[in-house]
Amino acid sequence: MINKKTIRDIDVRGKRVLVRVDFNVPLDKKGNIEDDYRIRATLPTIEYLIKEGAKTILISHLGRPKGVDDSLRMNPIAKRLSELLGKEVFKLDDCIGDGVEAFVKNMREGDVVLLENVRFHPEEEKNDAEFAKKLASLAEIFVNDAFGAAHRAHASTHGVAKYLPAVAGFLMEKEIKFLSTVRDNPQKPYFIILGGAKISDKITMIENLLDKVDIFLIGGGMANTFLKALGGSLGNSLCENDKLELARELLKKAEEKKVKVLLPTDLKIAEKPEAKEVKVVPSREVPEGYAAFDIGPKTVELFKGEIKSAKTIFWNGPLGMFEKEPFDEGTNEIAKFVASLSDVTSVAGGGDTASALKKAGVDEKFTHVSTGGGASLEFMEGRTLPGIEVLLDK
Ligand code: ADP
Ligand code: MG
């Protein structure tokens, strides 16, 4: 249960409902959708609104346009959504203005329209009140289903809620439910798998989690900084030399709180990510000229041996440079192992983590893979997300 009202708590029949979705999907160079996970994740909300006889007006951003940008129009997304719903989805060329107003006035119950990329208007990111009012004037109810954009106070995620009754969609509800359960009430033992590029991006999250977690398993670029802080030689590995003291402090705090921290015992190294020659070395003995791009096989076994007793797992950050073979192996192996466990709540957050789990083919076997990158991390840090805060309390 979440403490915000959802679309179940409000009468939507016959009403014009403005739904902020996160259709910020990856596009290839030709503008085709590479991954429609974020579109599929909003289907429960849209299908519910159709079934309940609402007039559904969808709005999203896509990419980072500076003004109108034909390569970032929402047309391919409207087409894909229409295929997924098995129903016509109208698409307009703007998100405010006379044409849009005229269209929404004539909508029938069950109709779905997708407005144009909201970031074509610079007022969106400025959370401009006039712009938010114009968006609000299109509808009678506001639904926020864009968890991935909830950490931004923009006009379509935050400002608009001042002028309309605002509730959560089903995706938003699901994200809050799973992420808050692992954040606030994890079943023990609670494991965190932490990787990714940098400690500095995630210090607050690590500190916040120290009070709740039983074991940290650390890999990826993040582990290098910890290993170096403990006196290891890391060669040319990605390492934050100005964070060594901080890494030592985090380890000390963990020890005081009786939180176990496991670092890699071996690493997969190469001169460059593209190099043909890949070696495995003990984790504190990376030779000059080499860099660690993945955890080694002994570390994979060590991590598996620990993870098998977990009841809750939260994973953020790939354990190596998963975009480049063979440095995806550590991440893939651990991902498959977590996915194979029964009786464990497995939740993952982070943009690259979600791609890595998808690449490993196990994203659907996790209890929950967040659609939010930055938003899921800020949520786990315990910060208030503006796009959630403005929704009506239960
Ligand atoms: P998320 O988006 O899930 O929060 P991050 O953005 O923190 O994750 O980290 C993902 C990035 O970290 C990936 O681009 C990956 O290649 C990189 N990375 C992980 N391990 C290493 C490493 N050992 N060396 C260099 N880059 C790494
Ligand atoms: Mg990232």
Short mmCIF file of C-alpha atoms and ligand atoms in Angstrom, two decimals:
data_model
loop_
_atom_site.label_atom_id
_atom_site.label_comp_id
_atom_site.label_asym_id
_atom_site.label_seq_id
_atom_site.Cartn_x
_atom_site.Cartn_y
_atom_site.Cartn_z
CA MET A 1 0.00 0.00 0.00
CA ILE A 2 1.18 3.49 -0.74
CA ASN A 3 0.03 6.66 0.99
CA LYS A 4 -0.89 8.44 -2.25
CA LYS A 5 -4.19 8.28 -4.08
CA THR A 6 -4.19 6.26 -7.27
CA ILE A 7 -6.52 6.15 -10.26
CA ARG A 8 -8.54 3.58 -8.34
CA ASP A 9 -9.45 6.28 -5.79
CA ILE A 10 -10.95 8.75 -8.26
CA ASP A 11 -13.88 8.63 -10.68
CA VAL A 12 -12.49 8.86 -14.20
CA ARG A 13 -15.56 7.89 -16.24
CA GLY A 14 -16.19 10.33 -19.06
CA LYS A 15 -13.42 12.60 -17.77
CA ARG A 16 -10.48 13.99 -19.67
CA VAL A 17 -7.45 12.57 -17.90
CA LEU A 18 -3.97 13.97 -18.52
CA VAL A 19 -1.46 11.16 -17.92
CA ARG A 20 2.23 11.96 -17.58
CA VAL A 21 4.07 8.88 -18.80
CA ASP A 22 7.77 8.21 -19.25
CA PHE A 23 8.06 7.29 -22.92
CA ASN A 24 11.69 8.40 -23.00
CA VAL A 25 12.76 5.24 -24.83
CA PRO A 26 16.10 4.58 -26.52
CA LEU A 27 15.97 5.20 -30.29
CA ASP A 28 18.47 3.92 -32.86
CA LYS A 29 20.07 6.15 -35.49
CA LYS A 30 17.11 5.68 -37.82
CA GLY A 31 14.69 6.69 -35.07
CA ASN A 32 13.37 3.17 -34.42
CA ILE A 33 12.50 2.19 -30.86
CA GLU A 34 15.27 -0.01 -29.46
CA ASP A 35 13.47 -1.06 -26.32
CA ASP A 36 9.79 -0.54 -25.54
CA TYR A 37 9.92 -1.62 -21.86
CA ARG A 38 8.85 1.80 -20.64
CA ILE A 39 5.88 1.84 -23.03
CA ARG A 40 4.74 -1.64 -22.02
CA ALA A 41 5.10 -0.73 -18.35
CA THR A 42 2.35 1.91 -18.70
CA LEU A 43 -0.21 -0.39 -20.36
CA PRO A 44 -2.03 -1.31 -17.12
CA THR A 45 -2.83 2.36 -16.48
CA ILE A 46 -3.87 3.13 -20.04
CA GLU A 47 -5.95 -0.03 -20.38
CA TYR A 48 -7.70 0.72 -17.10
CA LEU A 49 -8.56 4.25 -18.26
CA ILE A 50 -9.91 2.95 -21.57
CA LYS A 51 -11.99 0.33 -19.79
CA GLU A 52 -13.34 2.90 -17.33
CA GLY A 53 -14.44 5.17 -20.19
CA ALA A 54 -11.98 8.00 -19.59
CA LYS A 55 -10.59 10.20 -22.35
CA THR A 56 -6.88 9.54 -22.05
CA ILE A 57 -4.45 12.33 -22.94
CA LEU A 58 -0.85 11.10 -22.74
CA ILE A 59 2.15 13.35 -22.38
CA SER A 60 5.89 12.57 -22.15
CA HIS A 61 9.32 13.88 -22.91
CA LEU A 62 11.72 12.17 -25.29
CA GLY A 63 15.45 12.89 -25.25
CA ARG A 64 16.86 16.34 -24.71
CA PRO A 65 15.57 18.54 -27.55
CA LYS A 66 16.45 22.22 -27.70
CA GLY A 67 13.21 23.53 -29.14
CA VAL A 68 11.29 21.60 -31.80
CA ASP A 69 13.36 18.68 -33.11
CA ASP A 70 11.87 16.45 -35.82
CA SER A 71 14.07 13.51 -34.78
CA LEU A 72 12.47 13.54 -31.31
CA ARG A 73 8.80 13.60 -32.23
CA MET A 74 6.54 11.10 -30.48
CA ASN A 75 5.16 9.54 -33.70
CA PRO A 76 7.01 6.17 -33.55
CA ILE A 77 5.90 5.83 -29.93
CA ALA A 78 2.24 6.47 -30.78
CA LYS A 79 2.53 3.80 -33.45
CA ARG A 80 4.08 1.26 -31.06
CA LEU A 81 1.56 2.04 -28.34
CA SER A 82 -1.25 1.56 -30.81
CA GLU A 83 0.13 -1.89 -31.72
CA LEU A 84 0.45 -2.82 -28.05
CA LEU A 85 -3.06 -1.66 -27.19
CA GLY A 86 -4.61 -3.04 -30.38
CA LYS A 87 -6.36 0.28 -30.73
CA GLU A 88 -5.96 3.58 -32.53
CA VAL A 89 -3.81 6.11 -30.69
CA PHE A 90 -4.16 9.65 -31.98
CA LYS A 91 -1.02 11.77 -32.15
CA LEU A 92 -0.95 15.58 -32.12
CA ASP A 93 1.87 17.88 -33.22
CA ASP A 94 1.97 19.98 -30.08
CA CYS A 95 1.05 19.61 -26.42
CA ILE A 96 -0.65 22.98 -25.90
CA GLY A 97 -2.51 25.49 -28.07
CA ASP A 98 -5.81 25.89 -29.92
CA GLY A 99 -5.48 22.76 -32.05
CA VAL A 100 -4.84 20.57 -29.03
CA GLU A 101 -7.69 22.15 -27.05
CA ALA A 102 -10.13 21.64 -29.92
CA PHE A 103 -9.08 18.03 -30.28
CA VAL A 104 -9.44 17.09 -26.62
CA LYS A 105 -12.88 18.76 -26.39
CA ASN A 106 -14.10 16.40 -29.08
CA MET A 107 -12.66 13.21 -27.62
CA ARG A 108 -15.01 10.32 -26.94
CA GLU A 109 -14.95 7.95 -23.97
CA GLY A 110 -12.18 5.38 -24.41
CA ASP A 111 -10.19 7.53 -26.86
CA VAL A 112 -6.43 7.78 -26.41
CA VAL A 113 -4.27 10.63 -27.71
CA LEU A 114 -0.53 11.15 -27.37
CA LEU A 115 0.60 14.78 -27.30
CA GLU A 116 3.89 15.97 -28.78
CA ASN A 117 7.21 15.86 -26.86
CA VAL A 118 6.65 18.21 -23.93
CA ARG A 119 10.32 19.28 -23.94
CA PHE A 120 9.85 21.07 -27.28
CA HIS A 121 8.75 23.84 -24.92
CA PRO A 122 11.60 25.16 -22.73
CA GLU A 123 8.94 26.12 -20.17
CA GLU A 124 8.61 22.43 -19.30
CA GLU A 125 11.98 22.12 -17.58
CA LYS A 126 11.59 25.56 -16.01
CA ASN A 127 8.40 24.35 -14.36
CA ASP A 128 6.76 27.50 -15.76
CA ALA A 129 3.42 28.17 -14.09
CA GLU A 130 1.66 29.53 -17.21
CA PHE A 131 2.74 26.51 -19.22
CA ALA A 132 1.62 24.14 -16.46
CA LYS A 133 -1.75 25.89 -16.39
CA LYS A 134 -2.16 25.43 -20.14
CA LEU A 135 -1.42 21.73 -19.81
CA ALA A 136 -3.84 21.45 -16.91
CA SER A 137 -6.60 23.21 -18.88
CA LEU A 138 -6.71 20.24 -21.26
CA ALA A 139 -8.03 17.88 -18.60
CA GLU A 140 -10.05 17.37 -15.44
CA ILE A 141 -7.74 14.93 -13.69
CA PHE A 142 -3.95 14.51 -13.66
CA VAL A 143 -2.34 11.10 -13.37
CA ASN A 144 1.40 10.74 -12.88
CA ASP A 145 2.67 7.40 -14.13
CA ALA A 146 6.14 8.65 -15.02
CA PHE A 147 8.23 7.29 -12.16
CA GLY A 148 11.38 7.71 -14.27
CA ALA A 149 10.79 11.48 -14.36
CA ALA A 150 9.48 11.86 -10.80
CA HIS A 151 12.78 13.24 -9.47
CA ARG A 152 12.36 16.29 -11.71
CA ALA A 153 10.16 19.23 -10.74
CA HIS A 154 9.00 20.07 -14.25
CA ALA A 155 5.71 21.52 -15.49
CA SER A 156 4.29 18.15 -16.60
CA THR A 157 5.50 16.23 -13.53
CA HIS A 158 5.01 18.82 -10.80
CA GLY A 159 3.57 22.20 -11.85
CA VAL A 160 0.42 20.78 -13.42
CA ALA A 161 -0.59 19.10 -10.15
CA LYS A 162 -1.34 22.53 -8.65
CA TYR A 163 -4.30 22.97 -10.96
CA LEU A 164 -5.86 19.50 -11.11
CA PRO A 165 -6.62 16.65 -8.72
CA ALA A 166 -3.45 14.56 -9.04
CA VAL A 167 -3.14 10.82 -8.46
CA ALA A 168 -0.66 8.02 -9.14
CA GLY A 169 -0.96 5.59 -12.04
CA PHE A 170 -0.40 1.87 -11.60
CA LEU A 171 3.25 1.93 -12.66
CA MET A 172 3.98 4.74 -10.23
CA GLU A 173 2.18 2.78 -7.52
CA LYS A 174 4.15 -0.38 -8.30
CA GLU A 175 7.49 1.42 -8.28
CA ILE A 176 6.76 3.08 -4.95
CA LYS A 177 5.52 -0.17 -3.48
CA PHE A 178 8.54 -2.32 -4.38
CA LEU A 179 11.22 0.28 -3.86
CA SER A 180 9.84 1.44 -0.53
CA THR A 181 9.52 -2.14 0.71
CA VAL A 182 13.21 -2.84 0.12
CA ARG A 183 14.17 0.59 1.36
CA ASP A 184 12.12 0.61 4.55
CA ASN A 185 11.15 -2.96 5.37
CA PRO A 186 13.49 -5.45 3.76
CA GLN A 187 13.24 -9.09 4.78
CA LYS A 188 16.55 -10.16 6.26
CA PRO A 189 19.19 -11.05 5.30
CA TYR A 190 19.24 -8.04 3.03
CA PHE A 191 21.96 -7.87 0.37
CA ILE A 192 23.02 -4.94 -1.75
CA ILE A 193 24.87 -5.58 -4.98
CA LEU A 194 26.63 -2.39 -5.88
CA GLY A 195 28.59 -1.63 -8.99
CA GLY A 196 28.77 0.95 -11.72
CA ALA A 197 31.30 3.55 -12.48
CA LYS A 198 31.72 5.82 -9.49
CA ILE A 199 31.31 5.98 -5.74
CA SER A 200 30.83 9.73 -5.91
CA ASP A 201 27.47 9.32 -7.69
CA LYS A 202 26.17 7.11 -4.94
CA ILE A 203 27.66 8.10 -1.58
CA THR A 204 24.38 9.27 -0.08
CA MET A 205 22.67 6.11 -1.19
CA ILE A 206 25.39 3.91 0.32
CA GLU A 207 25.25 5.80 3.62
CA ASN A 208 21.47 5.63 3.74
CA LEU A 209 21.50 1.89 3.10
CA LEU A 210 24.16 1.12 5.73
CA ASP A 211 21.55 1.21 8.47
CA LYS A 212 19.37 -1.43 6.88
CA VAL A 213 21.58 -3.80 5.00
CA ASP A 214 23.42 -6.95 6.10
CA ILE A 215 25.93 -7.42 3.29
CA PHE A 216 27.32 -5.27 0.50
CA LEU A 217 28.79 -7.02 -2.52
CA ILE A 218 30.78 -4.46 -4.46
CA GLY A 219 32.04 -4.76 -8.01
CA GLY A 220 32.49 -2.61 -11.10
CA GLY A 221 34.46 0.59 -11.21
CA MET A 222 33.22 1.35 -7.71
CA ALA A 223 35.16 -1.60 -6.28
CA ASN A 224 38.45 -0.27 -7.68
CA THR A 225 38.30 2.78 -5.46
CA PHE A 226 37.69 0.62 -2.38
CA LEU A 227 40.50 -1.77 -3.35
CA LYS A 228 42.92 1.07 -3.84
CA ALA A 229 41.83 2.62 -0.55
CA LEU A 230 42.92 -0.65 1.08
CA GLY A 231 46.37 -0.38 -0.44
CA GLY A 232 45.89 -2.27 -3.70
CA SER A 233 47.60 -1.49 -7.01
CA LEU A 234 44.96 -0.89 -9.63
CA GLY A 235 47.05 0.11 -12.66
CA ASN A 236 44.98 2.18 -15.08
CA SER A 237 41.64 1.03 -13.71
CA LEU A 238 38.85 3.54 -13.39
CA CYS A 239 39.42 4.82 -9.88
CA GLU A 240 38.44 7.95 -7.97
CA ASN A 241 41.70 8.97 -6.35
CA ASP A 242 40.09 11.87 -4.52
CA LYS A 243 37.63 9.50 -2.86
CA LEU A 244 40.04 7.06 -1.20
CA GLU A 245 39.61 8.64 2.23
CA LEU A 246 35.85 8.55 1.80
CA ALA A 247 36.00 4.90 0.80
CA ARG A 248 37.97 4.13 3.97
CA GLU A 249 35.39 6.03 6.05
CA LEU A 250 32.53 4.08 4.47
CA LEU A 251 34.29 0.81 5.25
CA LYS A 252 34.82 1.93 8.83
CA LYS A 253 31.17 2.91 9.22
CA ALA A 254 30.13 -0.43 7.78
CA GLU A 255 32.32 -2.24 10.29
CA GLU A 256 30.85 -0.23 13.18
CA LYS A 257 27.35 -1.14 12.03
CA LYS A 258 28.38 -4.78 11.59
CA VAL A 259 27.65 -4.64 7.88
CA LYS A 260 29.79 -7.05 5.91
CA VAL A 261 31.42 -5.59 2.78
CA LEU A 262 32.74 -7.99 0.18
CA LEU A 263 35.12 -6.76 -2.49
CA PRO A 264 36.39 -8.67 -5.53
CA THR A 265 39.22 -11.11 -4.88
CA ASP A 266 40.15 -11.31 -8.54
CA LEU A 267 39.64 -9.03 -11.53
CA LYS A 268 39.51 -9.38 -15.28
CA ILE A 269 41.99 -7.00 -16.82
CA ALA A 270 43.15 -5.79 -20.23
CA GLU A 271 45.24 -2.96 -21.60
CA LYS A 272 42.11 -1.49 -23.19
CA PRO A 273 38.49 -2.62 -23.39
CA GLU A 274 39.09 -3.50 -27.08
CA ALA A 275 42.30 -5.46 -26.43
CA LYS A 276 42.31 -9.14 -27.50
CA GLU A 277 44.34 -10.25 -24.50
CA VAL A 278 42.32 -10.53 -21.29
CA LYS A 279 43.84 -11.80 -18.03
CA VAL A 280 42.63 -12.58 -14.55
CA VAL A 281 44.71 -11.29 -11.64
CA PRO A 282 44.35 -11.02 -7.85
CA SER A 283 42.28 -7.93 -7.14
CA ARG A 284 45.02 -5.83 -5.58
CA GLU A 285 47.66 -6.67 -8.19
CA VAL A 286 46.65 -4.99 -11.42
CA PRO A 287 49.93 -4.34 -13.30
CA GLU A 288 50.84 -0.94 -14.70
CA GLY A 289 49.39 -0.45 -18.15
CA TYR A 290 46.36 -2.65 -17.42
CA ALA A 291 42.88 -1.83 -16.20
CA ALA A 292 40.17 -3.92 -14.51
CA PHE A 293 36.95 -4.11 -16.50
CA ASP A 294 35.11 -6.91 -14.72
CA ILE A 295 35.13 -9.07 -11.61
CA GLY A 296 36.98 -12.38 -11.98
CA PRO A 297 35.62 -15.96 -11.79
CA LYS A 298 36.62 -16.50 -8.14
CA THR A 299 34.72 -13.36 -7.18
CA VAL A 300 31.69 -14.60 -9.10
CA GLU A 301 31.76 -17.82 -7.04
CA LEU A 302 32.35 -15.91 -3.81
CA PHE A 303 29.39 -13.60 -4.50
CA LYS A 304 27.12 -16.50 -5.49
CA GLY A 305 27.99 -18.34 -2.30
CA GLU A 306 26.84 -15.37 -0.25
CA ILE A 307 23.82 -14.37 -2.33
CA LYS A 308 22.21 -17.76 -2.03
CA SER A 309 21.18 -17.04 1.56
CA ALA A 310 19.60 -13.65 0.78
CA LYS A 311 15.94 -12.89 1.40
CA THR A 312 16.06 -9.43 -0.16
CA ILE A 313 18.43 -8.18 -2.84
CA PHE A 314 18.73 -4.66 -4.15
CA TRP A 315 21.03 -4.27 -7.12
CA ASN A 316 22.41 -1.04 -8.50
CA GLY A 317 25.31 -0.78 -10.91
CA PRO A 318 26.78 -3.32 -13.33
CA LEU A 319 29.73 -5.31 -11.95
CA GLY A 320 31.87 -4.56 -14.99
CA MET A 321 31.88 -2.82 -18.33
CA PHE A 322 28.87 -4.90 -19.40
CA GLU A 323 28.55 -3.14 -22.77
CA LYS A 324 31.74 -4.86 -23.95
CA GLU A 325 32.34 -8.62 -24.10
CA PRO A 326 33.85 -10.45 -22.25
CA PHE A 327 33.47 -7.85 -19.50
CA ASP A 328 29.74 -8.56 -19.26
CA GLU A 329 30.41 -12.03 -17.80
CA GLY A 330 30.52 -11.12 -14.12
CA THR A 331 27.29 -9.13 -14.37
CA ASN A 332 25.58 -11.84 -16.46
CA GLU A 333 26.56 -14.67 -14.15
CA ILE A 334 25.40 -12.90 -11.02
CA ALA A 335 22.22 -11.71 -12.76
CA LYS A 336 21.32 -15.25 -13.82
CA PHE A 337 22.09 -16.57 -10.37
CA VAL A 338 19.87 -13.99 -8.64
CA ALA A 339 17.10 -14.72 -11.16
CA SER A 340 17.33 -18.45 -10.39
CA LEU A 341 16.70 -18.01 -6.66
CA SER A 342 13.26 -18.67 -5.32
CA ASP A 343 11.91 -17.11 -2.18
CA VAL A 344 13.87 -13.89 -2.55
CA THR A 345 12.70 -10.38 -3.34
CA SER A 346 15.02 -9.07 -6.04
CA VAL A 347 14.77 -5.43 -7.00
CA ALA A 348 17.05 -3.54 -9.35
CA GLY A 349 17.37 0.16 -10.08
CA GLY A 350 19.58 2.32 -12.27
CA GLY A 351 19.45 2.96 -16.01
CA ASP A 352 22.51 0.88 -16.91
CA THR A 353 21.60 -1.85 -14.44
CA ALA A 354 18.22 -2.28 -16.11
CA SER A 355 19.90 -2.54 -19.55
CA ALA A 356 22.44 -5.01 -18.20
CA LEU A 357 19.71 -7.27 -16.75
CA LYS A 358 17.78 -7.10 -19.99
CA LYS A 359 20.95 -7.97 -21.90
CA ALA A 360 21.44 -10.95 -19.58
CA GLY A 361 17.86 -11.98 -20.41
CA VAL A 362 16.70 -12.08 -16.79
CA ASP A 363 14.93 -8.76 -16.25
CA GLU A 364 11.51 -10.43 -16.18
CA LYS A 365 12.67 -12.93 -13.56
CA PHE A 366 13.45 -10.20 -11.06
CA THR A 367 10.69 -9.24 -8.65
CA HIS A 368 10.95 -5.69 -9.93
CA VAL A 369 13.23 -3.82 -12.28
CA SER A 370 12.62 -0.13 -11.89
CA THR A 371 11.84 1.96 -14.98
CA GLY A 372 13.66 4.81 -13.25
CA GLY A 373 17.40 5.44 -13.37
CA GLY A 374 18.12 8.58 -11.35
CA ALA A 375 14.63 8.46 -9.86
CA SER A 376 15.12 4.99 -8.36
CA LEU A 377 18.44 5.99 -6.83
CA GLU A 378 17.05 9.19 -5.33
CA PHE A 379 14.12 7.22 -3.98
CA MET A 380 16.46 4.66 -2.38
CA GLU A 381 18.47 7.49 -0.85
CA GLY A 382 15.31 8.48 0.98
CA ARG A 383 14.86 11.76 -0.86
CA THR A 384 11.42 13.19 -1.58
CA LEU A 385 10.65 13.05 -5.28
CA PRO A 386 8.74 16.17 -6.43
CA GLY A 387 6.58 14.21 -8.88
CA ILE A 388 5.34 11.98 -6.05
CA GLU A 389 5.10 14.61 -3.37
CA VAL A 390 2.47 16.63 -5.29
CA LEU A 391 0.05 13.72 -5.57
CA LEU A 392 -3.01 13.67 -3.31
CA ASP A 393 -2.56 11.85 -0.02
CA LYS A 394 -4.77 8.91 0.73
P1 ADP B 1 23.42 2.74 -13.22
O1 ADP B 1 23.06 3.57 -14.44
O2 ADP B 1 22.74 1.41 -13.24
O3 ADP B 1 23.23 3.50 -11.94
P2 ADP B 1 26.19 3.47 -13.43
O4 ADP B 1 25.84 4.54 -14.41
O5 ADP B 1 26.66 3.86 -12.10
O6 ADP B 1 24.98 2.41 -13.31
O7 ADP B 1 27.36 2.55 -14.02
C1 ADP B 1 27.29 1.96 -15.27
C2 ADP B 1 28.58 2.15 -16.02
O8 ADP B 1 29.68 1.71 -15.26
C3 ADP B 1 28.58 1.35 -17.29
O9 ADP B 1 28.73 2.22 -18.38
C4 ADP B 1 29.79 0.43 -17.15
O10 ADP B 1 30.52 0.24 -18.35
C5 ADP B 1 30.62 1.18 -16.15
N1 ADP B 1 31.57 0.30 -15.46
C6 ADP B 1 31.30 -0.69 -14.60
N2 ADP B 1 32.42 -1.29 -14.19
C7 ADP B 1 33.47 -0.67 -14.81
C8 ADP B 1 34.87 -0.81 -14.78
N3 ADP B 1 35.47 -1.76 -14.04
N4 ADP B 1 35.60 0.02 -15.53
C9 ADP B 1 35.00 0.97 -16.29
N5 ADP B 1 33.69 1.16 -16.35
C10 ADP B 1 32.91 0.36 -15.62
MG MG B 2 24.10 5.07 -15.53
#
